[in-house]
PDB file of C-alpha atoms in Angstrom:
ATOM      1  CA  UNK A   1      99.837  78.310  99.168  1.00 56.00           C
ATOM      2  CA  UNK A   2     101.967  80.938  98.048  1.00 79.00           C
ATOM      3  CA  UNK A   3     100.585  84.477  97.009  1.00 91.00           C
ATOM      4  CA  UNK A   4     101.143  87.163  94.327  1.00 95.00           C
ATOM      5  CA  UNK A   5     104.606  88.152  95.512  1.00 95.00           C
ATOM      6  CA  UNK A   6     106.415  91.522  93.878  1.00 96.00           C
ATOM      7  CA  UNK A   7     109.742  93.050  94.343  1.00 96.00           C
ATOM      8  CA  UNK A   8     110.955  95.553  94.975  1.00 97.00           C
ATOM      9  CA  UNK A   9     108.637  96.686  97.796  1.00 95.00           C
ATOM     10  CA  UNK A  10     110.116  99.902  97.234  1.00 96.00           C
ATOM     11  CA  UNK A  11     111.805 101.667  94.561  1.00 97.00           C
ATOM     12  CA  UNK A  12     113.374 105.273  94.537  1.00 97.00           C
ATOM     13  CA  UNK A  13     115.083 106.372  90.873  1.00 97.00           C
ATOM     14  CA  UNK A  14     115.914 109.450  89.651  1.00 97.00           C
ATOM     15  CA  UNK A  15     114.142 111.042  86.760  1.00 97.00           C
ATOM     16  CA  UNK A  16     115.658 109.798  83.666  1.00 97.00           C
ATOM     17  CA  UNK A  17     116.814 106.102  84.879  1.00 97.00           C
ATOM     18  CA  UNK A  18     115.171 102.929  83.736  1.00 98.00           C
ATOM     19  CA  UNK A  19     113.024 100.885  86.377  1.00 98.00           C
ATOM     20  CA  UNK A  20     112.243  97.495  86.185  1.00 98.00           C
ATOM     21  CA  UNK A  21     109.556  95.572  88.163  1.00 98.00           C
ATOM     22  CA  UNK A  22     108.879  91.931  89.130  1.00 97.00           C
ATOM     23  CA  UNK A  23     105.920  90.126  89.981  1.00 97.00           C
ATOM     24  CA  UNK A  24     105.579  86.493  90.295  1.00 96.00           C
ATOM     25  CA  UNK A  25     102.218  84.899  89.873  1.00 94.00           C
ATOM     26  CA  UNK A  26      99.952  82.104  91.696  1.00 93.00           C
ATOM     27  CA  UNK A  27     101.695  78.771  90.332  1.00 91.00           C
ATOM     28  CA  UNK A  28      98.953  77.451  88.140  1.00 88.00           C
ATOM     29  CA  UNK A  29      97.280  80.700  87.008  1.00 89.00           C
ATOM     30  CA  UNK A  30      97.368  81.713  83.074  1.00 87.00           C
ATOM     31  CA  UNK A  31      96.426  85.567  83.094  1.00 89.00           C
ATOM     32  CA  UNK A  32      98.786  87.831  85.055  1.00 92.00           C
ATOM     33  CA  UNK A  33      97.368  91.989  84.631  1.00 93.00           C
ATOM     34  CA  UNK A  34      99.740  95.022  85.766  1.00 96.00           C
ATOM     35  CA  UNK A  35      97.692  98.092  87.104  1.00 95.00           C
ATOM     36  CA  UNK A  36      98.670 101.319  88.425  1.00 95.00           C
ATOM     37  CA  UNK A  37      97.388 102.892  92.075  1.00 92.00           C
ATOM     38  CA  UNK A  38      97.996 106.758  92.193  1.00 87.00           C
ATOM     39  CA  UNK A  39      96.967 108.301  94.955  1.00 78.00           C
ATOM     40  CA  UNK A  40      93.179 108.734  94.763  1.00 69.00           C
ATOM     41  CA  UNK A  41      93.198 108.095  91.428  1.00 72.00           C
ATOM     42  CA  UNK A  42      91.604 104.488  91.959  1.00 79.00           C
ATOM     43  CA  UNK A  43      93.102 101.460  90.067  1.00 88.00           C
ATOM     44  CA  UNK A  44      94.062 102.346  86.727  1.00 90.00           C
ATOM     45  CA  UNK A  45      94.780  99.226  84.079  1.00 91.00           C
ATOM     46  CA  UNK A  46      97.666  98.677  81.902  1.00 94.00           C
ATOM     47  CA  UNK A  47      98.367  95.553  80.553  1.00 93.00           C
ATOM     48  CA  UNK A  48      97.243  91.278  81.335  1.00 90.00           C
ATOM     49  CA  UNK A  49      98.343  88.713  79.633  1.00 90.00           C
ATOM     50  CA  UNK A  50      96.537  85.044  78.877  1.00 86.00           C
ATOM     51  CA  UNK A  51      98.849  82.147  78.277  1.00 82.00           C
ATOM     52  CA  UNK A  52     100.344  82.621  75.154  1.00 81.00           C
ATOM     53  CA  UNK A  53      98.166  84.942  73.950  1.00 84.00           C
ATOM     54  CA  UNK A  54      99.503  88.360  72.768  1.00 86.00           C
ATOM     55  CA  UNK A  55      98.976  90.211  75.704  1.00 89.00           C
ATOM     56  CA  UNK A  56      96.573  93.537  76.071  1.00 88.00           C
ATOM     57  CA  UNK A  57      98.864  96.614  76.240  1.00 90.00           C
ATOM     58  CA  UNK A  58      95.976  99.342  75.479  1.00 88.00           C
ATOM     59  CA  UNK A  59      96.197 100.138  79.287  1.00 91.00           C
ATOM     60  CA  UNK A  60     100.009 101.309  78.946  1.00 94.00           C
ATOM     61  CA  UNK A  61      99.883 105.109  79.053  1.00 94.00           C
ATOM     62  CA  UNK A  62     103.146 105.475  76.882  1.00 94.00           C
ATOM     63  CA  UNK A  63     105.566 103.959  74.635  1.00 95.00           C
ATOM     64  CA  UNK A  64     108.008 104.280  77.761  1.00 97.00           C
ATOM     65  CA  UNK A  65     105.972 101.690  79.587  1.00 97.00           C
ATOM     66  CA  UNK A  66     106.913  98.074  78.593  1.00 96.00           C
ATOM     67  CA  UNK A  67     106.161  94.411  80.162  1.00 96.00           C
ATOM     68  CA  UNK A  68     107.092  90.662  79.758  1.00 94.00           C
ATOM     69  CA  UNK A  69     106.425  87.555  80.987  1.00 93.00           C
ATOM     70  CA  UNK A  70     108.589  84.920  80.723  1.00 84.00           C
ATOM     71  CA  UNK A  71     107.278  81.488  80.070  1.00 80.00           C
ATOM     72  CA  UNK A  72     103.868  82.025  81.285  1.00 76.00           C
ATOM     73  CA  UNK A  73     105.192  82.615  84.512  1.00 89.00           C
ATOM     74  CA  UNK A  74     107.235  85.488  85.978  1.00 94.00           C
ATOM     75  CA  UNK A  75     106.268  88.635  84.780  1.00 96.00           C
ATOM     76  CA  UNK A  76     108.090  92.200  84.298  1.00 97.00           C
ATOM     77  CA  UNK A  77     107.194  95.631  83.812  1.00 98.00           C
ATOM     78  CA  UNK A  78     109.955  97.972  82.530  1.00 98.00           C
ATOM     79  CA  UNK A  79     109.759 102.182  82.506  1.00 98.00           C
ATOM     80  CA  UNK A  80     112.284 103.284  80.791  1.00 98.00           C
ATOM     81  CA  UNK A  81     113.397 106.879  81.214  1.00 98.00           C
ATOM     82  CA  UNK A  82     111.208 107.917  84.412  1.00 98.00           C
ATOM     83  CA  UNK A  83     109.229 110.822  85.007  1.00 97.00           C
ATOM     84  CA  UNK A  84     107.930 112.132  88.287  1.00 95.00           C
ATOM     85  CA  UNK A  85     104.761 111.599  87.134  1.00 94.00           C
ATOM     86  CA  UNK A  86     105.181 107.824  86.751  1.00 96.00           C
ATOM     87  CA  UNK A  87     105.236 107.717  90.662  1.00 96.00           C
ATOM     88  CA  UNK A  88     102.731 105.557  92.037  1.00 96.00           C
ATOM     89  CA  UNK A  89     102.342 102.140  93.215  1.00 94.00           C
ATOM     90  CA  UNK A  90     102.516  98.923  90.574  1.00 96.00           C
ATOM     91  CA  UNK A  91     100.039  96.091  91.837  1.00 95.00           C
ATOM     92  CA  UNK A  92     100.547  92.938  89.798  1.00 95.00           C
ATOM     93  CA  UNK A  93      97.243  90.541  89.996  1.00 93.00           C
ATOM     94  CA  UNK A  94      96.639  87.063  88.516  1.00 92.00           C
ATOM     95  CA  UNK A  95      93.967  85.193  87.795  1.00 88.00           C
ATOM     96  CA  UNK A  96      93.086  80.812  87.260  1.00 84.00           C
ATOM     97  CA  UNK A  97      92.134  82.003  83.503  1.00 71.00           C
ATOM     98  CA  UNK A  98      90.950  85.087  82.071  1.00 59.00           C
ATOM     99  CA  UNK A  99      87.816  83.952  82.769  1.00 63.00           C
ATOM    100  CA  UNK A 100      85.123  86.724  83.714  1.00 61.00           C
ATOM    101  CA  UNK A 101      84.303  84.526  86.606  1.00 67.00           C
ATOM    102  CA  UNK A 102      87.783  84.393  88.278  1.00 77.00           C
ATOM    103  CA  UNK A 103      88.818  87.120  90.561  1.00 84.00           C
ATOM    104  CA  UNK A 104      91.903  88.151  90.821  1.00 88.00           C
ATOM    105  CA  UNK A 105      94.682  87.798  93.467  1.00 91.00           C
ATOM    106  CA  UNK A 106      96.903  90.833  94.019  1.00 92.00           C
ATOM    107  CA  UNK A 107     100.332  91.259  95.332  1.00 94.00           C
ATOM    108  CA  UNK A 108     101.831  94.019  97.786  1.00 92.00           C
ATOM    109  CA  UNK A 109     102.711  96.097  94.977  1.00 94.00           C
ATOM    110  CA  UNK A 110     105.768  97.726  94.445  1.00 96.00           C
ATOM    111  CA  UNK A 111     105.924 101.482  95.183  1.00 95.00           C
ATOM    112  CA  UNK A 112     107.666 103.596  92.922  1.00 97.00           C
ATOM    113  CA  UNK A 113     109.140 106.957  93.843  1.00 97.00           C
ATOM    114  CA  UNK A 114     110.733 109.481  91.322  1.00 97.00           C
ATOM    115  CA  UNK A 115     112.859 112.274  92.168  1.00 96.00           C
TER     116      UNK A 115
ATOM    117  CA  UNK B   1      83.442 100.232  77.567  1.00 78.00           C
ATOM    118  CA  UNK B   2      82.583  99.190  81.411  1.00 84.00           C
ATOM    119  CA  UNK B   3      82.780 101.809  84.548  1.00 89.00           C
ATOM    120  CA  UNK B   4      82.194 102.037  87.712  1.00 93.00           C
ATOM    121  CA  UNK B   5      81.121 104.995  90.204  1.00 93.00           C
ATOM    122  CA  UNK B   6      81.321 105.191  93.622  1.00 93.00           C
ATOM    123  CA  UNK B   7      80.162 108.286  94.904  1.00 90.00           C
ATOM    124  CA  UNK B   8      81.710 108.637  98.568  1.00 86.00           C
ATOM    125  CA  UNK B   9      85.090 109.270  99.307  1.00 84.00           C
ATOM    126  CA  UNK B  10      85.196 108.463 102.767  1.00 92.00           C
ATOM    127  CA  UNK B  11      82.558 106.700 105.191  1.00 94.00           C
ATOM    128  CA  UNK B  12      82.290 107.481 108.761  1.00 96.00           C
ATOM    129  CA  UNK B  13      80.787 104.940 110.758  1.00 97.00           C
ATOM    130  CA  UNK B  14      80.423 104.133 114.378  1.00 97.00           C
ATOM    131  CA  UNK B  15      81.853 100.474 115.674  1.00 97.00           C
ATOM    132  CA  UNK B  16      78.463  97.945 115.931  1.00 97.00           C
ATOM    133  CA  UNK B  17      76.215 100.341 113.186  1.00 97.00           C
ATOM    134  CA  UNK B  18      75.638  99.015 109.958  1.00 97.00           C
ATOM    135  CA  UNK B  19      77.973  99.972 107.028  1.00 97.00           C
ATOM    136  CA  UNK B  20      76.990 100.647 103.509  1.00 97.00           C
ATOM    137  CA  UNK B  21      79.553 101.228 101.019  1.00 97.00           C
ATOM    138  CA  UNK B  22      78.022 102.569  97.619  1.00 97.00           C
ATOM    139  CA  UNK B  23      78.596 101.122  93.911  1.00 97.00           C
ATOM    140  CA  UNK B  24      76.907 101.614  90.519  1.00 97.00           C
ATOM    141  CA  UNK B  25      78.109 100.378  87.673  1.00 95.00           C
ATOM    142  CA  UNK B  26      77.658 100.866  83.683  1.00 93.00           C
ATOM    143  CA  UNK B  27      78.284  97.968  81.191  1.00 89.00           C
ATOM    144  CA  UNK B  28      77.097  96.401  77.897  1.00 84.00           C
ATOM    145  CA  UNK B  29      75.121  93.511  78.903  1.00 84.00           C
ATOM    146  CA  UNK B  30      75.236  91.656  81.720  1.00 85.00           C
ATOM    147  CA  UNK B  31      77.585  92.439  84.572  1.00 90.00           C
ATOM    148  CA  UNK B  32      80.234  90.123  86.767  1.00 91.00           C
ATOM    149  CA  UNK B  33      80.659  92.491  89.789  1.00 94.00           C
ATOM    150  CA  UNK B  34      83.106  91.840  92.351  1.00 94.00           C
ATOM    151  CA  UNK B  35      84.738  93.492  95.641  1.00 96.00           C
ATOM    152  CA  UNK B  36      88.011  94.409  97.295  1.00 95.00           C
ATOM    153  CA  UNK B  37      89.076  95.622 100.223  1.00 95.00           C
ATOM    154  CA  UNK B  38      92.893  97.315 100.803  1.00 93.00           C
ATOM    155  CA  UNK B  39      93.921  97.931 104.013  1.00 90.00           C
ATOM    156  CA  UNK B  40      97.218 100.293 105.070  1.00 83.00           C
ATOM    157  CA  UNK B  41     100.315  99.219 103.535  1.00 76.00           C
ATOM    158  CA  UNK B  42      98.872  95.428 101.170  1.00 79.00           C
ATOM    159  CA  UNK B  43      97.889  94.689  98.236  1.00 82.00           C
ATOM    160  CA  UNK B  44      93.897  94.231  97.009  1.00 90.00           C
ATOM    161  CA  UNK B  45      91.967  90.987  98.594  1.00 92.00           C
ATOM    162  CA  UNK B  46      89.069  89.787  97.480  1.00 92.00           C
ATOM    163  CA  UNK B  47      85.869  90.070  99.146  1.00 95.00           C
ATOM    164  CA  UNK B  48      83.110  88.512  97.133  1.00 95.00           C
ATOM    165  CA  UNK B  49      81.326  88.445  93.767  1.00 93.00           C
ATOM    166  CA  UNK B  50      78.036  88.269  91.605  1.00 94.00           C
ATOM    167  CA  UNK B  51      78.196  86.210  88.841  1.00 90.00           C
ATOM    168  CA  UNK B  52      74.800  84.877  88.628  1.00 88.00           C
ATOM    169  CA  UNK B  53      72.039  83.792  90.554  1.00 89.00           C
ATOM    170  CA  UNK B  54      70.712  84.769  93.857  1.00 92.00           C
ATOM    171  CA  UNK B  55      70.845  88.939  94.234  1.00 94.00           C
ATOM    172  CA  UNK B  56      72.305  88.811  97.656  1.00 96.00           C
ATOM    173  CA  UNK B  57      75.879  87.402  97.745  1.00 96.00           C
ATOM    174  CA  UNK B  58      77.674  87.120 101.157  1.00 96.00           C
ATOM    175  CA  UNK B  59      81.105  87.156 101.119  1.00 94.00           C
ATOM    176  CA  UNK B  60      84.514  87.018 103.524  1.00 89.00           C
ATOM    177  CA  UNK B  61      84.364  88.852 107.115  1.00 91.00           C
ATOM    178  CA  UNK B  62      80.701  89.442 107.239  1.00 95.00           C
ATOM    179  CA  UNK B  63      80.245  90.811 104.300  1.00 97.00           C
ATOM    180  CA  UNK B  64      77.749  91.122 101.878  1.00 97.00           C
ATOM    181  CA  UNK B  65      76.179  92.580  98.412  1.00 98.00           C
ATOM    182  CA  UNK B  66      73.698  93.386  97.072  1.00 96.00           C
ATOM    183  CA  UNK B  67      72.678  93.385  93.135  1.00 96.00           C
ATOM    184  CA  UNK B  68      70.370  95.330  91.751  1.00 96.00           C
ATOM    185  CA  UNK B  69      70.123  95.223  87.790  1.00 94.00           C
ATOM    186  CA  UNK B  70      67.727  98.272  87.951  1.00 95.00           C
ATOM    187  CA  UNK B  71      69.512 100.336  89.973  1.00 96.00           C
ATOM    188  CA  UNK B  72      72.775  98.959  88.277  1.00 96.00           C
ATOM    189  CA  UNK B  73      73.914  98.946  91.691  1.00 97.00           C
ATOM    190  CA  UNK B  74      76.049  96.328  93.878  1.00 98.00           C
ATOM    191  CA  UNK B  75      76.096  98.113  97.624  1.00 98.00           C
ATOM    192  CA  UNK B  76      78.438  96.144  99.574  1.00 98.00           C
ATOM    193  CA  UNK B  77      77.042  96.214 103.131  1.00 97.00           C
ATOM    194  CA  UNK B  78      77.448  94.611 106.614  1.00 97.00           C
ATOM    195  CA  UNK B  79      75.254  94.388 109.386  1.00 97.00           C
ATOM    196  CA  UNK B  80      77.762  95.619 112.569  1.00 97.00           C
ATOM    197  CA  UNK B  81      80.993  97.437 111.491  1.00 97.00           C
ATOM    198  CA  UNK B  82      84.367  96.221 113.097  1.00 96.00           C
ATOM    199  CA  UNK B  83      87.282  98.605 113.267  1.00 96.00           C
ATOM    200  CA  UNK B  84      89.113  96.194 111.880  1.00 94.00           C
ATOM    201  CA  UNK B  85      86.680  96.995 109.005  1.00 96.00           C
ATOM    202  CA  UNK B  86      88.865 100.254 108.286  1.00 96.00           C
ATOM    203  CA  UNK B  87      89.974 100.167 104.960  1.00 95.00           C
ATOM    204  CA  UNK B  88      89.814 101.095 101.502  1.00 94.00           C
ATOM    205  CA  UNK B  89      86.995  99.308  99.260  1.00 96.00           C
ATOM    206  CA  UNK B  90      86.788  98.945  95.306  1.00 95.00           C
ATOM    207  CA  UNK B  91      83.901  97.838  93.396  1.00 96.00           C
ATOM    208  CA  UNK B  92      85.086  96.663  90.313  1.00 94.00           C
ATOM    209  CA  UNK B  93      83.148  95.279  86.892  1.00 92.00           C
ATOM    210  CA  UNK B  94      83.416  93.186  83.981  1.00 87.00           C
ATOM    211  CA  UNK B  95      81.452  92.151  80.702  1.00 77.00           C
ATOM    212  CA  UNK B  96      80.515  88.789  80.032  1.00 71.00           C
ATOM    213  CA  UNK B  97      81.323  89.876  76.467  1.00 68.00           C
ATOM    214  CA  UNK B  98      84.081  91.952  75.198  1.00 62.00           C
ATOM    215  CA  UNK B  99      86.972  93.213  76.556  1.00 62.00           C
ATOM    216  CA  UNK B 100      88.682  91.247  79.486  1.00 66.00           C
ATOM    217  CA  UNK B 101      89.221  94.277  81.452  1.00 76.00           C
ATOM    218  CA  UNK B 102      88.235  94.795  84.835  1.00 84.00           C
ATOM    219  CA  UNK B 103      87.535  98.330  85.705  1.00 89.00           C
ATOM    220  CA  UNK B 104      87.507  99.796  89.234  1.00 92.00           C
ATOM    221  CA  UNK B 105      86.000 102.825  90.907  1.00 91.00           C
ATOM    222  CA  UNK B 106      87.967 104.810  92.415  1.00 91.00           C
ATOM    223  CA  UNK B 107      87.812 103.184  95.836  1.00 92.00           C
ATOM    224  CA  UNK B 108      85.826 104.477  99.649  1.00 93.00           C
ATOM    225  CA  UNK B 109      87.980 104.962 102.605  1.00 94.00           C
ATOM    226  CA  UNK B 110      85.878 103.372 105.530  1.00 96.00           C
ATOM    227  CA  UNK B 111      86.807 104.543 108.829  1.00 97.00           C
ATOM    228  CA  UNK B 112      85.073 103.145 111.600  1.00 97.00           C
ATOM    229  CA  UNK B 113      84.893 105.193 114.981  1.00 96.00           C
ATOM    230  CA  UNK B 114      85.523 103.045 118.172  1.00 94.00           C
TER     231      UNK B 114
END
């Protein structure tokens, strides 16, 4: 079946503009996370959400940083006014529950570049 | 809150030699421990896990861990490295109690020589 799929692949803004990025989860699975890859910085976690649970946004490093998801499905992660710093790539993951015992799929990620 | 360390940045191996990738973890209580593997330009697959059970788990392409609760370790290992095996691996870890976070080292680039 169909995987974790994100878009944009790639994204180039300026510093200052808004950014907004999509991920669309495994049909069927309840908890979608967001997570940030910076160069050798590892994985670094920012927000999941379970159903229609409020969702977990201690990972979100500031109050620029944003995200939605849409019922249960589709989710979106919104920066608004970019900083250089904020470049990295976005992997999206989700998950059958939010289960400890389910691993979680990832998508391509979307990389973000800011000039 | 749940952590993980893994203590090489890169590991050289020659094609057909066994490859060890190192993990040790920290966690309240008992650990789920799982595996990923990135390679160039794709997003994080899954490689196995320990939930419970038997110590040894063996997972996708050959692969395999090891958990050790003393050692609060989880070595992901396999017997004869491919070079298809070049990649970048994450140990990751989560509570069976608490938080629903998974937390990830900070990844080992494995580059196996032909």
């Amino acid at each position: 079946g169909a995987g974790v799929s994100q878009s944009p692949s790639n994204k180039v803004t300026e510093k200052g503009k808004d950014v907004e990025l999509r991920c669309d989860p495994i049909s069927g699975h309840t908890a979608l996370y967001w997570y940030r890859q910076s160069l050798g910085q590892g994985l670094e976690f920012l927000i999941y959400f379970q159903g229609n649970s409020a969702p977990d946004k201690s990972g979100l490093p500031s109050d620029r940083f944003s995200a939605e998801r849409t019922g249960g499905s589709v989710s979106t992660l919104t920066i608004q006014r970019t900083q250089q710093e904020d470049s990295a790539v976005y992997l999206c993951a989700s998950s059958l529950t939010l289960g400890e015992r389910n691993e979680q799929y990832f998508g391509p990620g979307t990389r973000l570049t800011v000039t | 809150a749940q952590s993980v360390a893994q203590p090489e940045d890169q590991v050289n191996v020659a094609e057909g030699n066994p490859l060890t990738v190192k993990c040790t973890y920290s966690v309240s209580g008992n650990p789920y421990l799982f595996w990923y593997v990135q390679y160039p330009n794709r997003g994080l697959q899954f490689l196995l896990k320990y939930i419970t059970g038997d110590n040894l788990v063996k997972g996708s392409y050959g692969f395999e861990a090891e958990f050790n609760k003393s050692q609060t370790s989880f070595h992901l290992k396999k017997p004869s490295a491919l070079v298809s095996d070049s990649a970048l691996y994450f140990c990751a870890v989560r509570a069976t109690y608490g938080n629903n976070r998974l937390a990830f080292g900070k990844g080992n680039q494995v580059v196996v020589i032909p």
